[in-house]
Short mmCIF file of C-alpha atoms and ligand atoms in Angstrom, two decimals:
data_model
loop_
_atom_site.label_atom_id
_atom_site.label_comp_id
_atom_site.label_asym_id
_atom_site.label_seq_id
_atom_site.Cartn_x
_atom_site.Cartn_y
_atom_site.Cartn_z
CA UNK A 4 0.00 0.00 0.00
CA UNK A 5 1.67 3.18 -1.20
CA UNK A 6 2.14 5.91 1.35
CA UNK A 7 0.04 8.98 0.50
CA UNK A 8 1.29 12.59 0.33
CA UNK A 9 -0.71 13.41 3.41
CA UNK A 10 0.72 10.46 5.33
CA UNK A 11 4.24 11.49 4.29
CA UNK A 12 3.64 14.99 5.64
CA UNK A 13 2.34 13.52 8.89
CA UNK A 14 5.37 11.23 9.22
CA UNK A 15 7.66 14.17 8.52
CA UNK A 16 6.00 16.09 11.35
CA UNK A 17 6.30 13.11 13.72
CA UNK A 18 9.98 12.61 12.89
CA UNK A 19 10.79 16.29 13.41
CA UNK A 20 8.90 16.33 16.68
CA UNK A 21 10.81 13.27 17.93
CA UNK A 22 14.14 14.85 17.04
CA UNK A 23 13.23 18.11 18.81
CA UNK A 24 11.94 16.25 21.86
CA UNK A 25 15.28 14.41 22.07
CA UNK A 26 13.52 11.36 23.47
CA UNK A 27 14.80 7.83 22.98
CA UNK A 28 13.73 7.70 19.32
CA UNK A 29 14.64 11.30 18.57
CA UNK A 30 18.23 10.53 19.53
CA UNK A 31 18.23 7.39 17.38
CA UNK A 32 16.94 9.25 14.34
CA UNK A 33 19.47 12.02 14.87
CA UNK A 34 22.29 9.48 15.11
CA UNK A 35 21.11 7.95 11.84
CA UNK A 36 21.45 11.39 10.25
CA UNK A 37 17.75 11.81 9.55
CA UNK A 38 16.34 15.33 9.43
CA UNK A 39 13.15 15.10 7.35
CA UNK A 40 10.91 12.79 5.31
CA UNK A 41 9.87 14.29 1.98
CA UNK A 42 9.59 11.32 -0.36
CA UNK A 43 8.62 7.66 -0.14
CA UNK A 44 12.31 6.77 -0.46
CA UNK A 45 13.09 8.84 2.64
CA UNK A 46 10.38 6.98 4.51
CA UNK A 47 11.65 3.56 3.45
CA UNK A 48 15.10 4.49 4.75
CA UNK A 49 13.84 5.16 8.27
CA UNK A 50 15.09 2.51 10.69
CA UNK A 51 12.61 0.00 12.08
CA UNK A 52 11.73 0.14 15.75
CA UNK A 53 11.46 -2.97 17.87
CA UNK A 54 9.99 -4.13 21.14
CA UNK A 55 13.50 -4.30 22.57
CA UNK A 56 14.01 -0.56 21.88
CA UNK A 57 10.86 0.13 23.87
CA UNK A 58 12.18 -1.97 26.73
CA UNK A 59 15.50 -0.14 26.60
CA UNK A 60 13.61 3.14 26.97
CA UNK A 61 11.99 1.97 30.24
CA UNK A 62 10.43 3.68 32.13
CA UNK A 63 9.68 6.97 30.37
CA UNK A 64 12.27 7.24 27.62
CA UNK A 65 9.60 7.20 24.91
CA UNK A 66 7.89 10.32 26.22
CA UNK A 67 7.94 12.92 23.43
CA UNK A 68 6.05 15.75 25.17
CA UNK A 69 6.64 17.71 28.41
CA UNK A 70 5.42 15.65 31.34
CA UNK A 71 2.56 18.03 32.16
CA UNK A 72 0.88 17.00 28.91
CA UNK A 73 0.84 13.30 29.80
CA UNK A 74 -2.49 12.24 31.30
CA UNK A 75 -2.00 8.49 31.52
CA UNK A 76 0.40 5.63 30.91
CA UNK A 77 -0.27 2.09 29.83
CA UNK A 78 2.02 -0.89 29.97
CA UNK A 79 2.28 -4.07 27.97
CA UNK A 80 2.27 -7.32 29.89
CA UNK A 81 5.85 -7.95 30.82
CA UNK A 82 5.73 -11.74 30.82
CA UNK A 83 9.31 -11.78 29.58
CA UNK A 84 11.76 -9.15 30.71
CA UNK A 85 11.20 -5.45 31.27
CA UNK A 86 7.70 -4.14 30.51
CA UNK A 87 7.06 -1.33 28.06
CA UNK A 88 5.56 1.97 29.23
CA UNK A 89 3.58 4.09 26.76
CA UNK A 90 2.66 7.67 27.79
CA UNK A 91 -0.59 9.18 26.38
CA UNK A 92 -1.62 12.82 26.07
CA UNK A 93 -5.28 13.85 26.34
CA UNK A 94 -5.41 13.97 22.53
CA UNK A 95 -3.97 10.44 22.27
CA UNK A 96 -6.67 9.12 24.60
CA UNK A 97 -9.28 11.00 22.58
CA UNK A 98 -7.95 9.77 19.22
CA UNK A 99 -7.92 6.21 20.49
CA UNK A 100 -11.53 6.59 21.65
CA UNK A 101 -12.51 7.92 18.21
CA UNK A 102 -10.88 4.96 16.50
CA UNK A 103 -12.59 2.54 18.87
CA UNK A 104 -15.94 4.25 18.35
CA UNK A 105 -15.46 3.76 14.62
CA UNK A 106 -14.80 0.06 15.26
CA UNK A 107 -18.13 -0.29 17.07
CA UNK A 108 -19.86 1.59 14.26
CA UNK A 109 -18.34 -0.69 11.63
CA UNK A 110 -19.77 -3.61 13.62
CA UNK A 111 -23.20 -1.99 13.45
CA UNK A 112 -23.26 -1.23 17.18
CA UNK A 113 -25.19 1.90 18.25
CA UNK A 114 -25.89 3.99 21.34
CA UNK A 115 -28.87 1.73 22.04
CA UNK A 116 -26.56 -1.22 22.68
CA UNK A 117 -25.44 -2.49 26.06
CA UNK A 118 -21.80 -3.45 25.86
CA UNK A 119 -20.58 -6.18 28.20
CA UNK A 120 -16.82 -5.67 28.60
CA UNK A 121 -14.87 -8.67 29.91
CA UNK A 122 -11.23 -7.78 29.06
CA UNK A 123 -9.24 -6.68 32.12
CA UNK A 124 -9.00 -3.14 33.44
CA UNK A 125 -5.64 -1.92 34.69
CA UNK A 126 -2.23 -1.05 33.38
CA UNK A 127 -2.85 -2.75 30.08
CA UNK A 128 -4.96 -1.27 27.29
CA UNK A 129 -7.72 -3.86 27.09
CA UNK A 130 -10.79 -3.05 29.22
CA UNK A 131 -10.28 0.69 29.33
CA UNK A 132 -10.00 0.83 25.51
CA UNK A 133 -13.33 -0.95 25.02
CA UNK A 134 -14.81 1.35 27.67
CA UNK A 135 -13.49 4.59 26.14
CA UNK A 136 -14.91 3.73 22.69
CA UNK A 137 -18.22 2.69 24.20
CA UNK A 138 -18.63 5.99 26.03
CA UNK A 139 -17.70 7.95 22.89
CA UNK A 140 -20.38 6.03 21.02
CA UNK A 141 -22.86 6.79 23.77
CA UNK A 142 -23.70 3.15 24.38
CA UNK A 143 -24.12 1.69 27.86
CA UNK A 144 -20.91 0.12 29.15
CA UNK A 145 -21.14 -2.81 31.54
CA UNK A 146 -17.53 -2.83 32.81
CA UNK A 147 -17.22 -6.40 34.11
CA UNK A 148 -13.58 -7.27 33.60
CA UNK A 149 -12.65 -10.97 33.42
CA UNK A 150 -13.52 -13.89 35.68
CA UNK A 151 -16.39 -14.74 38.04
CA UNK A 152 -18.51 -16.47 35.43
CA UNK A 153 -21.57 -16.73 37.74
CA UNK A 154 -21.71 -12.98 38.12
CA UNK A 155 -20.92 -12.43 34.43
CA UNK A 156 -23.89 -14.50 33.36
CA UNK A 157 -26.23 -13.03 35.99
CA UNK A 158 -25.40 -9.49 34.84
CA UNK A 159 -25.64 -10.52 31.22
CA UNK A 160 -29.19 -11.73 31.83
CA UNK A 161 -30.30 -8.93 34.15
CA UNK A 162 -28.80 -6.11 32.09
CA UNK A 163 -29.78 -7.76 28.81
CA UNK A 164 -26.31 -7.15 27.35
CA UNK A 165 -26.41 -7.05 23.56
CA UNK A 166 -22.68 -6.96 22.78
CA UNK A 167 -19.98 -9.19 24.26
CA UNK A 168 -16.37 -7.93 24.23
CA UNK A 169 -13.93 -10.72 25.04
CA UNK A 170 -10.90 -12.71 24.03
CA UNK A 171 -11.79 -15.69 21.86
CA UNK A 172 -11.03 -18.17 24.64
CA UNK A 173 -13.22 -16.34 27.16
CA UNK A 174 -16.04 -16.00 24.63
CA UNK A 175 -15.89 -19.75 24.10
CA UNK A 176 -15.98 -20.39 27.86
CA UNK A 177 -19.04 -18.14 28.20
CA UNK A 178 -20.74 -19.84 25.24
CA UNK A 179 -20.16 -23.26 26.82
CA UNK A 180 -21.44 -22.13 30.23
CA UNK A 181 -24.61 -20.69 28.71
CA UNK A 182 -25.17 -23.99 26.90
CA UNK A 183 -24.45 -26.05 30.03
CA UNK A 184 -26.83 -24.03 32.22
CA UNK A 185 -29.57 -24.00 29.60
CA UNK A 186 -30.05 -20.22 29.85
CA UNK A 187 -29.75 -19.36 26.18
CA UNK A 188 -33.31 -17.96 26.02
CA UNK A 189 -32.42 -15.43 28.74
CA UNK A 190 -29.38 -14.11 26.86
CA UNK A 191 -29.85 -11.11 24.54
CA UNK A 192 -26.42 -11.01 22.86
CA UNK A 193 -26.41 -10.09 19.16
CA UNK A 194 -22.77 -9.34 18.52
CA UNK A 195 -19.32 -10.24 19.76
CA UNK A 196 -16.25 -8.01 19.47
CA UNK A 197 -13.29 -10.33 19.87
CA UNK A 198 -9.66 -9.40 20.50
CA UNK A 199 -7.44 -10.31 17.61
CA UNK A 200 -5.46 -13.18 19.06
CA UNK A 201 -4.90 -15.96 16.57
CA UNK A 202 -7.93 -18.26 16.48
CA UNK A 203 -9.04 -20.96 14.13
CA UNK A 204 -12.17 -21.01 12.00
CA UNK A 205 -13.54 -23.99 13.95
CA UNK A 206 -13.37 -22.13 17.28
CA UNK A 207 -14.91 -19.06 15.66
CA UNK A 208 -17.82 -21.08 14.31
CA UNK A 209 -18.43 -22.73 17.66
CA UNK A 210 -18.72 -19.35 19.41
CA UNK A 211 -20.86 -17.96 16.61
CA UNK A 212 -23.23 -20.91 16.53
CA UNK A 213 -23.51 -21.58 20.26
CA UNK A 214 -24.24 -17.95 21.06
CA UNK A 215 -26.06 -17.23 17.81
CA UNK A 216 -24.20 -13.93 17.33
CA UNK A 217 -22.23 -12.05 14.66
CA UNK A 218 -18.50 -11.90 15.38
CA UNK A 219 -16.12 -9.03 14.74
CA UNK A 220 -12.31 -9.22 15.05
CA UNK A 221 -10.73 -6.14 16.53
CA UNK A 222 -7.04 -5.42 16.04
CA UNK A 223 -4.55 -3.47 18.10
CA UNK A 224 -1.51 -3.54 20.36
CA UNK A 225 -0.49 -1.59 23.44
CA UNK A 226 2.52 -0.01 21.75
CA UNK A 227 0.16 1.56 19.16
CA UNK A 228 -2.74 2.93 21.31
CA UNK A 229 -4.21 -0.52 22.13
CA UNK A 230 -7.12 -2.50 20.68
CA UNK A 231 -9.33 -0.55 18.28
CA UNK A 232 -7.05 0.38 15.39
CA UNK A 233 -9.00 -1.83 12.99
CA UNK A 234 -11.99 -4.17 12.70
CA UNK A 235 -13.86 -6.15 10.05
CA UNK A 236 -17.19 -4.84 8.74
CA UNK A 237 -20.35 -6.89 8.21
CA UNK A 238 -19.05 -8.20 4.86
CA UNK A 239 -16.28 -9.95 6.82
CA UNK A 240 -13.61 -9.51 4.14
CA UNK A 241 -10.73 -8.59 6.46
CA UNK A 242 -10.10 -5.89 9.08
CA UNK A 243 -10.31 -2.27 7.97
CA UNK A 244 -7.35 -0.28 9.38
CA UNK A 245 -7.70 3.41 10.32
CA UNK A 246 -5.13 4.83 7.95
CA UNK A 247 -5.89 8.42 8.98
CA UNK A 248 -4.18 7.62 12.29
CA UNK A 249 -1.67 4.97 11.19
CA UNK A 250 0.38 3.91 8.21
CA UNK A 251 0.70 0.17 7.84
CA UNK A 252 3.31 -1.73 5.83
CA UNK A 253 3.72 -5.45 5.23
CA UNK A 254 7.36 -6.52 5.05
CA UNK A 255 9.26 -9.69 4.38
CA UNK A 256 10.49 -10.41 7.94
CA UNK A 257 13.81 -11.70 6.63
CA UNK A 258 14.79 -8.89 4.28
CA UNK A 259 12.81 -5.97 5.73
CA UNK A 260 11.57 -5.10 2.22
CA UNK A 261 7.94 -4.20 1.55
CA UNK A 262 6.01 -7.05 -0.13
CA UNK A 263 3.36 -6.49 -2.84
CA UNK A 264 -0.27 -6.12 -1.69
CA UNK A 265 -1.86 -9.53 -1.22
CA UNK A 266 1.33 -11.23 -0.05
CA UNK A 267 1.80 -12.38 3.53
CA UNK A 268 4.41 -10.78 5.75
CA UNK A 269 4.98 -8.90 9.01
CA UNK A 270 2.87 -5.87 9.93
CA UNK A 271 4.90 -2.69 10.51
CA UNK A 272 3.06 0.36 11.86
CA UNK A 273 3.90 4.07 11.99
CA UNK A 274 1.73 6.42 14.03
CA UNK A 275 0.70 9.56 12.14
CA UNK A 276 -0.63 11.88 14.84
CA UNK A 277 0.42 10.37 18.16
CA UNK A 278 1.89 12.82 20.67
CA UNK A 279 2.87 11.03 23.88
CA UNK A 280 4.96 8.27 22.29
CA UNK A 281 5.00 8.33 18.49
CA UNK A 282 6.40 5.17 16.91
CA UNK A 283 7.93 5.00 13.46
CA UNK A 284 8.06 1.72 11.51
CA UNK A 285 7.32 -0.41 14.53
CA UNK A 286 7.73 -4.13 13.87
CA UNK A 287 4.72 -5.90 15.38
CA UNK A 288 5.82 -9.45 14.50
CA UNK A 289 2.15 -10.10 13.60
CA UNK A 290 1.71 -11.81 10.27
CA UNK A 291 -0.97 -10.70 7.85
CA UNK A 292 -1.43 -9.35 4.34
CA UNK A 293 -3.07 -6.37 2.69
CA UNK A 294 -6.28 -7.45 0.98
CA UNK A 295 -6.20 -5.86 -2.47
CA UNK A 296 -9.24 -4.20 -4.00
CA UNK A 297 -12.27 -2.58 -2.45
CA UNK A 298 -14.60 -3.88 0.24
CA UNK A 299 -18.29 -4.18 -0.77
CA UNK A 300 -19.10 -1.80 2.12
CA UNK A 301 -17.45 1.01 0.12
CA UNK A 302 -15.10 2.04 2.95
CA UNK A 303 -11.87 3.68 1.78
CA UNK A 304 -9.93 2.27 4.75
CA UNK A 305 -7.56 -0.52 3.64
CA UNK A 306 -8.02 -4.07 4.87
CA UNK A 307 -5.70 -6.67 6.36
CA UNK A 308 -6.37 -10.37 6.75
CA UNK A 309 -6.83 -12.07 10.13
CA UNK A 310 -3.57 -12.40 12.04
CA UNK A 311 -1.97 -15.61 10.80
CA UNK A 312 0.56 -15.90 13.62
CA UNK A 313 3.88 -14.39 14.64
CA UNK A 314 6.80 -13.84 12.30
CA UNK A 315 8.80 -16.12 14.59
CA UNK A 316 6.48 -18.93 13.42
CA UNK A 317 7.38 -18.52 9.77
CA UNK A 318 8.77 -21.56 7.94
CA UNK A 319 10.50 -21.65 4.60
CA UNK A 320 9.64 -24.79 2.65
CA UNK A 321 11.15 -25.29 -0.78
CA UNK A 322 11.57 -21.55 -1.16
CA UNK A 323 7.98 -20.74 -0.14
CA UNK A 324 7.29 -18.80 3.08
CA UNK A 325 4.61 -20.64 5.05
CA UNK A 326 2.78 -19.88 8.31
CA UNK A 327 1.04 -22.55 10.38
CA UNK A 328 -2.24 -20.66 9.96
CA UNK A 329 -2.20 -21.27 6.21
CA UNK A 330 -1.92 -25.04 6.75
CA UNK A 331 -4.60 -24.84 9.45
CA UNK A 332 -6.93 -23.11 6.99
CA UNK A 333 -6.48 -25.82 4.41
CA UNK A 334 -7.10 -28.55 7.01
CA UNK A 335 -10.24 -26.74 8.20
CA UNK A 336 -11.81 -27.22 4.76
CA UNK A 337 -12.02 -30.99 5.39
CA UNK A 338 -14.98 -31.80 7.66
CA UNK A 339 -13.74 -35.40 7.89
CA UNK A 340 -10.69 -34.27 9.92
CA UNK A 341 -10.64 -33.51 13.67
CA UNK A 342 -9.36 -30.17 14.96
CA UNK A 343 -6.04 -31.76 16.01
CA UNK A 344 -3.00 -31.83 13.75
CA UNK A 345 0.79 -31.63 13.84
CA UNK A 346 3.23 -30.09 11.41
CA UNK A 347 6.82 -31.36 11.32
CA UNK A 348 9.51 -29.69 9.25
CA UNK A 349 12.78 -31.44 8.62
CA UNK A 350 15.78 -31.14 6.38
CA UNK A 351 16.24 -34.24 4.21
CA UNK A 352 18.71 -34.74 1.35
CA UNK A 353 19.45 -31.05 1.06
CA UNK A 354 15.87 -29.79 1.11
CA UNK A 355 13.14 -28.82 3.54
CA UNK A 356 10.26 -31.25 3.91
CA UNK A 357 6.94 -30.88 5.66
CA UNK A 358 5.02 -33.74 7.20
CA UNK A 359 1.46 -33.12 8.35
CA UNK A 360 -0.30 -35.48 10.74
CA UNK A 361 -4.08 -35.35 10.76
CA UNK A 362 -6.78 -37.38 12.47
CA UNK A 363 -9.97 -38.93 11.18
CA UNK A 364 -12.23 -41.88 11.99
CA UNK A 365 -12.62 -45.30 10.40
CA UNK A 366 -15.29 -44.23 7.91
CA UNK A 367 -12.65 -42.57 5.73
CA UNK A 368 -10.05 -44.17 3.43
CA UNK A 369 -6.76 -42.99 4.98
CA UNK A 370 -4.69 -43.13 1.79
CA UNK A 371 -7.26 -41.31 -0.22
CA UNK A 372 -7.60 -38.65 2.49
CA UNK A 373 -3.82 -38.12 2.62
CA UNK A 374 -3.73 -37.60 -1.13
CA UNK A 375 -6.58 -35.09 -1.03
CA UNK A 376 -4.95 -33.02 1.73
CA UNK A 377 -1.57 -33.00 -0.04
CA UNK A 378 -3.16 -31.87 -3.30
CA UNK A 379 -5.03 -29.05 -1.61
CA UNK A 380 -1.90 -27.78 0.16
CA UNK A 381 -0.10 -27.85 -3.18
CA UNK A 382 -2.83 -25.88 -4.94
CA UNK A 383 -3.29 -23.32 -2.14
CA UNK A 384 0.27 -22.80 -0.93
CA UNK A 385 2.51 -24.09 -3.67
CA UNK A 386 4.39 -27.15 -2.42
CA UNK A 387 3.50 -30.78 -1.76
CA UNK A 388 3.77 -31.97 1.86
CA UNK A 389 3.87 -35.54 3.12
CA UNK A 390 0.52 -36.20 4.78
CA UNK A 391 -0.03 -38.95 7.35
CA UNK A 392 -3.55 -39.78 8.43
CA UNK A 393 -3.94 -41.36 11.87
CA UNK A 394 -6.82 -42.71 13.98
CA UNK A 395 -8.93 -40.24 15.93
CA UNK A 396 -7.41 -39.69 19.41
CA UNK A 397 -3.85 -40.65 18.46
CA UNK A 398 -2.44 -37.08 18.52
CA UNK A 399 -1.76 -35.73 22.03
CA UNK A 400 -4.36 -33.45 23.67
CA UNK A 401 -3.46 -30.59 25.97
CA UNK A 402 -5.44 -28.51 28.45
CA UNK A 403 -3.41 -25.48 27.47
CA UNK A 404 -2.19 -24.47 24.06
CA UNK A 405 -1.15 -27.57 22.14
CA UNK A 406 2.20 -27.54 20.42
CA UNK A 407 1.41 -28.19 16.77
CA UNK A 408 4.47 -27.13 14.85
CA UNK A 409 7.77 -29.00 15.22
CA UNK A 410 10.74 -27.58 13.40
CA UNK A 411 13.35 -30.35 13.37
CA UNK A 412 15.72 -28.68 10.91
CA UNK A 413 18.12 -27.24 13.43
CA UNK A 414 18.14 -29.98 16.06
ZN1 ZN B 527 -15.91 -3.28 4.62
#
């Protein structure tokens, strides 16, 4: 997606502001000899920024305004190492709210809706982001936060919540509880706004069907405002991204070069109007692609595909870049297969090979099934894997996230 003149001007302003502010990034840009961004080439020469840079700037090294202008900070979950602190000005909080409001509007949610918010409130950007957008929209927020399923369901019934905001795993848990307790006729949910963690089509369909609701995927990350920077519309042809606030690139994670629209790669985001902590060419490590063409809804905001994983998950098989999600999608088109599978990549006789293990029951011819799966992978992704079909229940089950991809090339 080509950067527009307006976006270039906005980036130029952000870069100059960072340099003047002499914050962590301003110093980096200055050291790289950058003074302005006039052309696309200038933009493409700007260095990428990384999560590690943000950690190095801990606690307030990213702050690009005088402290009296900062009204709030948020922090990303520091499960590994130092957390990241992002300062927000009043305008940043307002802009984020406007983007989130637009997300709700794209999902057809109005000020007559009652929005049940289950993501957590606190240092992170989840609950408070959903809340901010809801208040801007003028809808009724029911700020539950996570956990306490009894109370969740009671409030959901009593308040007649019409919209559920949740992670996919929590939405599934709620759907199952409603089913188990036989209270579906007391639930008024019409729509679900689901955080954009990676989730399979099968899980999505279960939530959709058990709750009988429309689902919308919302995208975002703490480093760039938080959730609410993009969402799919009712045509469900990918997530529209708010390109008046952000410029999004898709790069080849190995070379750092932009890939053509339609090709998969890593999402890189630059903020266009952020004040508290502008980020330029921030590598998200999320894998997606720009969806070429126009959406039937007529929106001018560009679209990206659902997040297919992390760039760390990328595999290169016979010269083709592959993400587990692509294989998962192909497998999901076979109703005969269970939801369990394993992908093994090894290096044999000088080339990469992929073996895929899938499960099915005795009503299916295993050899025939293997052939069908291999052919479909070849036609969709461009190489032929070795497919092994096994009996239902043979692949290991896990309570937590199952390990499904085994890269044996470097063992
Ligand atoms: Zn659309």
